[in-house]
PDB file of C-alpha atoms in Angstrom:
ATOM      1  CA  MET A  11      14.452  -8.064  30.098  1.00 37.00           C
ATOM      2  CA  THR A  12      15.089  -4.746  31.562  1.00 35.00           C
ATOM      3  CA  THR A  13      17.456  -2.166  30.033  1.00 35.00           C
ATOM      4  CA  SER A  14      19.944  -2.452  32.966  1.00 34.00           C
ATOM      5  CA  ARG A  15      19.938  -6.178  32.583  1.00 36.00           C
ATOM      6  CA  LEU A  16      20.531  -5.770  28.903  1.00 38.00           C
ATOM      7  CA  LEU A  17      23.396  -3.399  29.315  1.00 36.00           C
ATOM      8  CA  LEU A  18      24.893  -5.713  31.919  1.00 33.00           C
ATOM      9  CA  ASP A  19      24.676  -8.651  29.429  1.00 42.00           C
ATOM     10  CA  ALA A  20      26.170  -6.557  26.731  1.00 38.00           C
ATOM     11  CA  SER A  21      29.090  -5.437  28.885  1.00 34.00           C
ATOM     12  CA  THR A  22      29.926  -8.893  30.148  1.00 33.00           C
ATOM     13  CA  SER A  23      29.655 -10.755  26.846  1.00 44.00           C
ATOM     14  CA  PRO A  24      32.816 -12.651  26.122  1.00 40.00           C
ATOM     15  CA  THR A  25      35.169 -11.129  23.476  1.00 42.00           C
ATOM     16  CA  PRO A  26      36.855 -13.456  21.107  1.00 42.00           C
ATOM     17  CA  ALA A  27      40.496 -14.041  21.845  1.00 43.00           C
ATOM     18  CA  ALA A  28      43.036 -12.405  19.564  1.00 45.00           C
ATOM     19  CA  GLY A  29      43.475 -14.615  16.491  1.00 47.00           C
ATOM     20  CA  ALA A  30      40.406 -16.623  17.181  1.00 44.00           C
ATOM     21  CA  THR A  31      38.350 -17.684  14.228  1.00 49.00           C
ATOM     22  CA  ARG A  32      34.940 -16.000  14.326  1.00 59.00           C
ATOM     23  CA  VAL A  33      32.012 -18.250  13.304  1.00 65.00           C
ATOM     24  CA  PRO A  34      30.349 -16.624  10.261  1.00 76.00           C
ATOM     25  CA  PRO A  35      26.862 -15.470  11.040  1.00 88.00           C
ATOM     26  CA  LYS A  36      23.899 -17.459   9.718  1.00 95.00           C
ATOM     27  CA  PRO A  37      21.892 -15.697   7.014  1.00 96.00           C
ATOM     28  CA  LEU A  38      18.350 -15.330   8.561  1.00 97.00           C
ATOM     29  CA  ALA A  39      16.200 -16.116  11.553  1.00 97.00           C
ATOM     30  CA  VAL A  40      12.367 -15.607  11.627  1.00 98.00           C
ATOM     31  CA  TYR A  41      11.427 -15.533  15.257  1.00 97.00           C
ATOM     32  CA  TYR A  42       8.066 -14.403  16.708  1.00 96.00           C
ATOM     33  CA  GLY A  43       8.786 -15.285  20.354  1.00 94.00           C
ATOM     34  CA  HIS A  44      10.390 -13.174  23.022  1.00 93.00           C
ATOM     35  CA  GLY A  45      13.961 -12.717  24.234  1.00 91.00           C
ATOM     36  CA  SER A  46      16.641 -15.087  23.015  1.00 94.00           C
ATOM     37  CA  LEU A  47      18.944 -12.205  22.129  1.00 96.00           C
ATOM     38  CA  GLN A  48      22.192 -14.143  22.410  1.00 96.00           C
ATOM     39  CA  ARG A  49      20.898 -16.746  19.995  1.00 96.00           C
ATOM     40  CA  LEU A  50      19.554 -14.203  17.671  1.00 97.00           C
ATOM     41  CA  SER A  51      22.925 -12.480  17.666  1.00 96.00           C
ATOM     42  CA  ALA A  52      24.301 -15.515  15.664  1.00 96.00           C
ATOM     43  CA  TYR A  53      22.301 -14.314  12.561  1.00 97.00           C
ATOM     44  CA  ARG A  54      23.095 -11.643   9.997  1.00 97.00           C
ATOM     45  CA  MET A  55      19.403 -10.705   9.677  1.00 98.00           C
ATOM     46  CA  VAL A  56      16.443 -11.453  12.033  1.00 98.00           C
ATOM     47  CA  VAL A  57      12.697 -10.937  11.657  1.00 98.00           C
ATOM     48  CA  LEU A  58      10.860 -10.099  14.801  1.00 98.00           C
ATOM     49  CA  HIS A  59       7.490  -8.831  16.126  1.00 96.00           C
ATOM     50  CA  PRO A  60       8.346  -5.202  17.113  1.00 96.00           C
ATOM     51  CA  GLN A  61       6.085  -5.211  20.165  1.00 94.00           C
ATOM     52  CA  HIS A  62       8.140  -8.073  21.616  1.00 96.00           C
ATOM     53  CA  TYR A  63      11.459  -6.084  21.966  1.00 96.00           C
ATOM     54  CA  THR A  64      12.418  -2.808  23.499  1.00 96.00           C
ATOM     55  CA  PRO A  65      14.466  -0.197  21.508  1.00 97.00           C
ATOM     56  CA  ALA A  66      17.446  -0.963  23.708  1.00 97.00           C
ATOM     57  CA  GLU A  67      17.229  -4.701  22.765  1.00 97.00           C
ATOM     58  CA  ILE A  68      17.049  -3.816  19.076  1.00 97.00           C
ATOM     59  CA  LEU A  69      20.045  -1.531  19.557  1.00 97.00           C
ATOM     60  CA  TRP A  70      21.869  -4.345  21.255  1.00 97.00           C
ATOM     61  CA  LEU A  71      21.292  -6.609  18.248  1.00 97.00           C
ATOM     62  CA  LYS A  72      22.448  -3.911  15.904  1.00 97.00           C
ATOM     63  CA  GLY A  73      25.679  -3.548  17.927  1.00 96.00           C
ATOM     64  CA  ARG A  74      26.436  -7.137  17.138  1.00 95.00           C
ATOM     65  CA  GLY A  75      26.067  -6.654  13.354  1.00 96.00           C
ATOM     66  CA  VAL A  76      22.497  -7.932  13.170  1.00 97.00           C
ATOM     67  CA  LYS A  77      20.019  -6.349  10.817  1.00 98.00           C
ATOM     68  CA  PRO A  78      16.570  -6.549  12.548  1.00 98.00           C
ATOM     69  CA  LEU A  79      13.449  -6.426  10.429  1.00 98.00           C
ATOM     70  CA  ALA A  80       9.979  -5.738  11.876  1.00 98.00           C
ATOM     71  CA  TYR A  81       7.042  -7.952  10.891  1.00 98.00           C
ATOM     72  CA  LEU A  82       4.308  -6.058   8.952  1.00 98.00           C
ATOM     73  CA  SER A  83       1.147  -7.627   7.581  1.00 97.00           C
ATOM     74  CA  VAL A  84       0.119  -5.856   4.430  1.00 97.00           C
ATOM     75  CA  GLY A  85      -2.977  -7.803   3.250  1.00 94.00           C
ATOM     76  CA  GLU A  86      -4.535  -9.192   6.436  1.00 95.00           C
ATOM     77  CA  ASP A  87      -5.760  -7.691   9.670  1.00 93.00           C
ATOM     78  CA  PRO A  88      -5.513  -9.799  12.888  1.00 90.00           C
ATOM     79  CA  SER A  89      -8.128  -7.667  14.721  1.00 89.00           C
ATOM     80  CA  PRO A  90     -10.800  -9.729  16.318  1.00 88.00           C
ATOM     81  CA  GLU A  91     -13.622  -7.754  14.858  1.00 88.00           C
ATOM     82  CA  PRO A  92     -14.049  -6.439  11.310  1.00 86.00           C
ATOM     83  CA  SER A  93     -13.341  -2.882  10.367  1.00 88.00           C
ATOM     84  CA  ALA A  94     -14.136  -0.537   7.551  1.00 91.00           C
ATOM     85  CA  TRP A  95     -11.259  -1.934   5.609  1.00 92.00           C
ATOM     86  CA  SER A  96     -12.167  -5.574   6.159  1.00 90.00           C
ATOM     87  CA  ARG A  97     -13.585  -7.916   3.550  1.00 90.00           C
ATOM     88  CA  ARG A  98     -16.284 -10.315   4.512  1.00 85.00           C
ATOM     89  CA  SER A  99     -13.987 -13.313   4.370  1.00 86.00           C
ATOM     90  CA  ARG A 100     -11.214 -14.414   6.768  1.00 84.00           C
ATOM     91  CA  ASN A 101      -8.084 -16.534   6.423  1.00 88.00           C
ATOM     92  CA  PRO A 102      -9.208 -19.629   8.395  1.00 84.00           C
ATOM     93  CA  ALA A 103      -5.638 -20.656   9.167  1.00 84.00           C
ATOM     94  CA  TRP A 104      -4.891 -17.629  11.226  1.00 85.00           C
ATOM     95  CA  ASN A 105      -8.421 -16.052  11.848  1.00 85.00           C
ATOM     96  CA  THR A 106      -7.274 -12.884  10.229  1.00 92.00           C
ATOM     97  CA  TRP A 107      -9.487 -10.604   8.096  1.00 92.00           C
ATOM     98  CA  TYR A 108      -8.617 -10.122   4.470  1.00 93.00           C
ATOM     99  CA  VAL A 109      -8.466  -6.364   3.862  1.00 95.00           C
ATOM    100  CA  LYS A 110      -9.556  -4.075   1.027  1.00 94.00           C
ATOM    101  CA  ILE A 111      -6.058  -3.318  -0.219  1.00 94.00           C
ATOM    102  CA  GLY A 112      -5.779   0.501  -0.854  1.00 92.00           C
ATOM    103  CA  HIS A 113      -8.575   1.452   1.654  1.00 95.00           C
ATOM    104  CA  PRO A 114      -7.523   4.957   2.897  1.00 96.00           C
ATOM    105  CA  ALA A 115      -7.945   4.022   6.569  1.00 96.00           C
ATOM    106  CA  TRP A 116      -5.991   0.762   6.219  1.00 96.00           C
ATOM    107  CA  ASN A 117      -3.268   2.502   4.328  1.00 96.00           C
ATOM    108  CA  ALA A 118      -2.983   5.134   7.020  1.00 96.00           C
ATOM    109  CA  ARG A 119      -2.705   2.562   9.702  1.00 96.00           C
ATOM    110  CA  LEU A 120      -0.194   0.543   7.624  1.00 97.00           C
ATOM    111  CA  TYR A 121       2.001   3.522   6.959  1.00 98.00           C
ATOM    112  CA  ALA A 122       1.892   4.703  10.586  1.00 98.00           C
ATOM    113  CA  THR A 123       2.883   1.136  11.795  1.00 97.00           C
ATOM    114  CA  ALA A 124       5.727   0.989   9.378  1.00 98.00           C
ATOM    115  CA  ALA A 125       7.121   4.433  10.323  1.00 98.00           C
ATOM    116  CA  GLU A 126       6.978   3.566  14.036  1.00 97.00           C
ATOM    117  CA  ALA A 127       8.759   0.345  13.533  1.00 98.00           C
ATOM    118  CA  LEU A 128      11.490   1.894  11.381  1.00 98.00           C
ATOM    119  CA  GLN A 129      12.421   4.257  14.044  1.00 97.00           C
ATOM    120  CA  HIS A 130      14.385   1.383  15.498  1.00 97.00           C
ATOM    121  CA  PHE A 131      14.402  -1.449  12.900  1.00 98.00           C
ATOM    122  CA  ASP A 132      16.391  -1.565   9.751  1.00 98.00           C
ATOM    123  CA  GLY A 133      13.695  -2.810   7.619  1.00 98.00           C
ATOM    124  CA  LEU A 134      10.356  -4.731   7.292  1.00 98.00           C
ATOM    125  CA  LEU A 135       9.230  -8.163   6.513  1.00 98.00           C
ATOM    126  CA  LEU A 136       6.186  -7.509   4.341  1.00 98.00           C
ATOM    127  CA  ASP A 137       3.780 -10.406   4.902  1.00 97.00           C
ATOM    128  CA  THR A 138       0.395 -11.480   3.449  1.00 95.00           C
ATOM    129  CA  LEU A 139       1.196 -10.321  -0.024  1.00 96.00           C
ATOM    130  CA  ASP A 140      -0.625 -13.292  -1.722  1.00 93.00           C
ATOM    131  CA  SER A 141      -4.111 -11.641  -1.527  1.00 87.00           C
ATOM    132  CA  SER A 142      -3.989 -10.968  -5.289  1.00 87.00           C
ATOM    133  CA  ILE A 143      -4.188 -14.740  -5.862  1.00 91.00           C
ATOM    134  CA  LEU A 144      -7.604 -14.841  -4.127  1.00 90.00           C
ATOM    135  CA  PHE A 145      -8.597 -11.333  -5.194  1.00 92.00           C
ATOM    136  CA  PRO A 146      -6.978 -10.529  -8.601  1.00 92.00           C
ATOM    137  CA  THR A 147      -8.053  -6.859  -8.542  1.00 93.00           C
ATOM    138  CA  ASP A 148      -5.776  -6.481  -5.488  1.00 94.00           C
ATOM    139  CA  ARG A 149      -2.611  -6.726  -7.590  1.00 96.00           C
ATOM    140  CA  SER A 150      -2.458  -3.075  -8.708  1.00 96.00           C
ATOM    141  CA  PRO A 151      -3.311  -1.704  -5.178  1.00 96.00           C
ATOM    142  CA  LEU A 152      -0.813  -3.980  -3.622  1.00 97.00           C
ATOM    143  CA  LEU A 153       1.924  -2.635  -5.926  1.00 98.00           C
ATOM    144  CA  ARG A 154       0.905   0.938  -5.297  1.00 97.00           C
ATOM    145  CA  THR A 155       1.112   0.201  -1.519  1.00 97.00           C
ATOM    146  CA  LEU A 156       4.608  -1.152  -1.894  1.00 98.00           C
ATOM    147  CA  ARG A 157       5.644   1.751  -4.136  1.00 98.00           C
ATOM    148  CA  SER A 158       4.368   4.161  -1.400  1.00 98.00           C
ATOM    149  CA  LEU A 159       6.326   2.281   1.371  1.00 98.00           C
ATOM    150  CA  ARG A 160       9.518   2.495  -0.654  1.00 98.00           C
ATOM    151  CA  GLN A 161       9.017   6.222  -1.326  1.00 98.00           C
ATOM    152  CA  ARG A 162       8.483   6.881   2.341  1.00 98.00           C
ATOM    153  CA  HIS A 163      11.444   4.789   3.411  1.00 98.00           C
ATOM    154  CA  PRO A 164      13.977   4.707   0.598  1.00 98.00           C
ATOM    155  CA  ASP A 165      16.802   3.357   2.743  1.00 98.00           C
ATOM    156  CA  ALA A 166      14.896   0.646   4.514  1.00 98.00           C
ATOM    157  CA  TYR A 167      15.430  -3.088   3.717  1.00 98.00           C
ATOM    158  CA  PHE A 168      12.171  -4.684   2.508  1.00 98.00           C
ATOM    159  CA  LEU A 169      11.899  -8.458   2.485  1.00 98.00           C
ATOM    160  CA  ALA A 170       8.702  -9.717   0.855  1.00 98.00           C
ATOM    161  CA  ASN A 171       7.264 -12.900   2.098  1.00 98.00           C
ATOM    162  CA  ARG A 172       6.385 -14.731  -1.110  1.00 97.00           C
ATOM    163  CA  GLY A 173       4.227 -12.398  -3.203  1.00 96.00           C
ATOM    164  CA  PHE A 174       5.145 -14.234  -6.353  1.00 97.00           C
ATOM    165  CA  ASP A 175       2.081 -12.997  -8.172  1.00 96.00           C
ATOM    166  CA  LEU A 176       3.409  -9.480  -7.916  1.00 97.00           C
ATOM    167  CA  LEU A 177       6.755 -10.235  -9.891  1.00 97.00           C
ATOM    168  CA  PRO A 178       8.499  -8.851 -11.708  1.00 97.00           C
ATOM    169  CA  ASP A 179       6.827  -5.429 -10.797  1.00 98.00           C
ATOM    170  CA  MET A 180       7.514  -6.020  -7.065  1.00 98.00           C
ATOM    171  CA  ALA A 181      11.293  -6.128  -7.560  1.00 98.00           C
ATOM    172  CA  ARG A 182      11.449  -2.293  -7.889  1.00 97.00           C
ATOM    173  CA  TYR A 183      10.243  -1.900  -4.384  1.00 98.00           C
ATOM    174  CA  VAL A 184      11.818  -4.712  -2.272  1.00 98.00           C
ATOM    175  CA  ASN A 185      15.353  -5.872  -1.644  1.00 98.00           C
ATOM    176  CA  GLY A 186      14.627  -9.566  -1.297  1.00 98.00           C
ATOM    177  CA  VAL A 187      12.065 -12.358  -1.103  1.00 98.00           C
ATOM    178  CA  LEU A 188      11.475 -14.904   1.609  1.00 98.00           C
ATOM    179  CA  MET A 189      10.277 -18.241   0.163  1.00 98.00           C
ATOM    180  CA  GLU A 190       8.166 -19.521   2.974  1.00 98.00           C
ATOM    181  CA  THR A 191       7.273 -23.229   2.826  1.00 97.00           C
ATOM    182  CA  PHE A 192      10.019 -23.854   0.335  1.00 98.00           C
ATOM    183  CA  THR A 193      10.383 -27.591   1.036  1.00 98.00           C
ATOM    184  CA  THR A 194       8.349 -28.562   4.080  1.00 98.00           C
ATOM    185  CA  SER A 195       5.048 -27.390   5.386  1.00 96.00           C
ATOM    186  CA  TRP A 196       3.030 -27.343   8.642  1.00 94.00           C
ATOM    187  CA  GLU A 197      -0.239 -27.589   6.748  1.00 90.00           C
ATOM    188  CA  ASP A 198      -2.054 -31.051   6.580  1.00 86.00           C
ATOM    189  CA  GLY A 199       0.415 -32.044   9.352  1.00 88.00           C
ATOM    190  CA  TYR A 200       4.084 -31.344   9.124  1.00 94.00           C
ATOM    191  CA  ARG A 201       5.302 -32.888   5.853  1.00 96.00           C
ATOM    192  CA  LYS A 202       7.594 -32.492   2.889  1.00 97.00           C
ATOM    193  CA  LEU A 203       5.973 -30.830  -0.145  1.00 97.00           C
ATOM    194  CA  ARG A 204       4.541 -33.065  -2.815  1.00 97.00           C
ATOM    195  CA  PRO A 205       6.358 -33.258  -6.187  1.00 97.00           C
ATOM    196  CA  HIS A 206       4.222 -30.660  -7.964  1.00 97.00           C
ATOM    197  CA  GLU A 207       4.642 -28.281  -5.030  1.00 97.00           C
ATOM    198  CA  LEU A 208       8.398 -28.768  -5.026  1.00 98.00           C
ATOM    199  CA  ALA A 209       8.398 -27.986  -8.783  1.00 98.00           C
ATOM    200  CA  TYR A 210       6.436 -24.790  -8.055  1.00 98.00           C
ATOM    201  CA  THR A 211       8.788 -23.490  -5.455  1.00 98.00           C
ATOM    202  CA  ALA A 212      11.746 -24.309  -7.670  1.00 98.00           C
ATOM    203  CA  GLU A 213      10.154 -22.265 -10.440  1.00 98.00           C
ATOM    204  CA  MET A 214       9.363 -19.371  -8.111  1.00 98.00           C
ATOM    205  CA  LEU A 215      13.022 -19.480  -7.030  1.00 98.00           C
ATOM    206  CA  ARG A 216      14.060 -19.106 -10.653  1.00 98.00           C
ATOM    207  CA  ARG A 217      11.714 -16.158 -11.084  1.00 97.00           C
ATOM    208  CA  VAL A 218      12.957 -14.449  -8.012  1.00 98.00           C
ATOM    209  CA  ARG A 219      16.542 -14.826  -8.952  1.00 98.00           C
ATOM    210  CA  SER A 220      15.820 -13.511 -12.492  1.00 97.00           C
ATOM    211  CA  CYS A 221      14.754 -10.334 -10.747  1.00 98.00           C
ATOM    212  CA  ASP A 222      18.150  -9.967  -9.102  1.00 96.00           C
ATOM    213  CA  LEU A 223      16.682 -10.056  -5.660  1.00 98.00           C
ATOM    214  CA  GLU A 224      18.151 -11.546  -2.514  1.00 97.00           C
ATOM    215  CA  VAL A 225      16.351 -14.758  -1.617  1.00 97.00           C
ATOM    216  CA  TYR A 226      15.889 -16.712   1.529  1.00 97.00           C
ATOM    217  CA  ALA A 227      13.981 -19.869   2.519  1.00 98.00           C
ATOM    218  CA  LEU A 228      11.764 -20.721   5.453  1.00 98.00           C
ATOM    219  CA  ASP A 229      10.662 -24.304   6.272  1.00 98.00           C
ATOM    220  CA  TYR A 230       8.580 -25.972   8.930  1.00 97.00           C
ATOM    221  CA  ALA A 231       9.495 -29.325  10.630  1.00 97.00           C
ATOM    222  CA  THR A 232       9.170 -31.265  13.829  1.00 96.00           C
ATOM    223  CA  THR A 233      11.399 -34.255  13.050  1.00 96.00           C
ATOM    224  CA  ASP A 234      15.068 -34.582  12.144  1.00 96.00           C
ATOM    225  CA  GLN A 235      14.023 -36.225   8.916  1.00 96.00           C
ATOM    226  CA  GLN A 236      11.990 -33.223   7.857  1.00 96.00           C
ATOM    227  CA  ARG A 237      14.681 -30.677   8.961  1.00 96.00           C
ATOM    228  CA  ARG A 238      17.282 -32.606   6.966  1.00 97.00           C
ATOM    229  CA  ALA A 239      15.088 -32.862   3.893  1.00 96.00           C
ATOM    230  CA  ALA A 240      14.624 -29.021   3.962  1.00 97.00           C
ATOM    231  CA  ARG A 241      18.241 -28.156   4.472  1.00 97.00           C
ATOM    232  CA  VAL A 242      19.539 -30.654   1.808  1.00 97.00           C
ATOM    233  CA  ARG A 243      17.203 -29.390  -0.821  1.00 98.00           C
ATOM    234  CA  ALA A 244      17.867 -25.707  -0.012  1.00 98.00           C
ATOM    235  CA  ARG A 245      21.677 -26.365  -0.116  1.00 97.00           C
ATOM    236  CA  ALA A 246      21.370 -28.205  -3.428  1.00 97.00           C
ATOM    237  CA  LEU A 247      19.565 -25.158  -4.878  1.00 97.00           C
ATOM    238  CA  GLY A 248      22.216 -22.698  -3.493  1.00 96.00           C
ATOM    239  CA  LEU A 249      20.175 -21.517  -0.486  1.00 95.00           C
ATOM    240  CA  THR A 250      20.139 -21.855   3.234  1.00 91.00           C
ATOM    241  CA  THR A 251      16.824 -22.321   5.005  1.00 97.00           C
ATOM    242  CA  PHE A 252      15.620 -21.314   8.406  1.00 97.00           C
ATOM    243  CA  VAL A 253      13.582 -24.320   9.873  1.00 97.00           C
ATOM    244  CA  SER A 254      11.062 -23.733  12.673  1.00 97.00           C
ATOM    245  CA  VAL A 255       7.581 -24.655  13.755  1.00 95.00           C
ATOM    246  CA  ARG A 256       4.238 -23.088  12.776  1.00 94.00           C
ATOM    247  CA  GLU A 257       4.229 -20.573  15.508  1.00 94.00           C
ATOM    248  CA  LEU A 258       7.804 -19.422  14.629  1.00 94.00           C
ATOM    249  CA  ASN A 259       8.757 -19.376  18.323  1.00 94.00           C
ATOM    250  CA  SER A 260      11.866 -21.579  18.196  1.00 92.00           C
ATOM    251  CA  ILE A 261      15.414 -20.955  17.022  1.00 91.00           C
TER     252      ILE A 261
END
């Protein structure tokens, strides 16, 4: 969408009639597609890939009361070839390289990417924080990285995607936690989590709340039954969940 088209859409958007009841915004959308600005404006906070939107489009969302967050991968590198900061192993689900957390060149790239995004976005979704589960020595470097991001951007909103292994220490550096795959998953075919997996996410929810952090859920589904199961369980536990597909390209 061009800037002129965006401004045209903004100037011709319908204004609610006097006395009309405004529909409260939905809490959160996680959307890695392009466009769909009108649909995104129905949410209080949205997570986007920064390269998919122009500064004017982000400003348009902000003008409608939306808090835009930029996606940032902390522990994995999507580059096709390994770099100096790459480990020898990859995440097979996404073909990304696990990185050596704390490597100076990776940190420089990470901090530069964050600073560029925060010129226009209100905050960051900090993804791939679970590497310390695979590489236990990564826990301290991950926390140092989060601390440095917070020191560099004290007013930004940071939403951690999972990262449960970093609690409670992580709570000093982030504002909230996104509980991805809270009730339903795309792995092994789209399905509801098994009883022991549901017990795990319920316990992680308790831990996040004990840290006095905001908490959001994200689920994956392709059928009405799966979507209903995700929403019913989230509501029963005092949450709302954003339900999408593996690619996160649907709203």
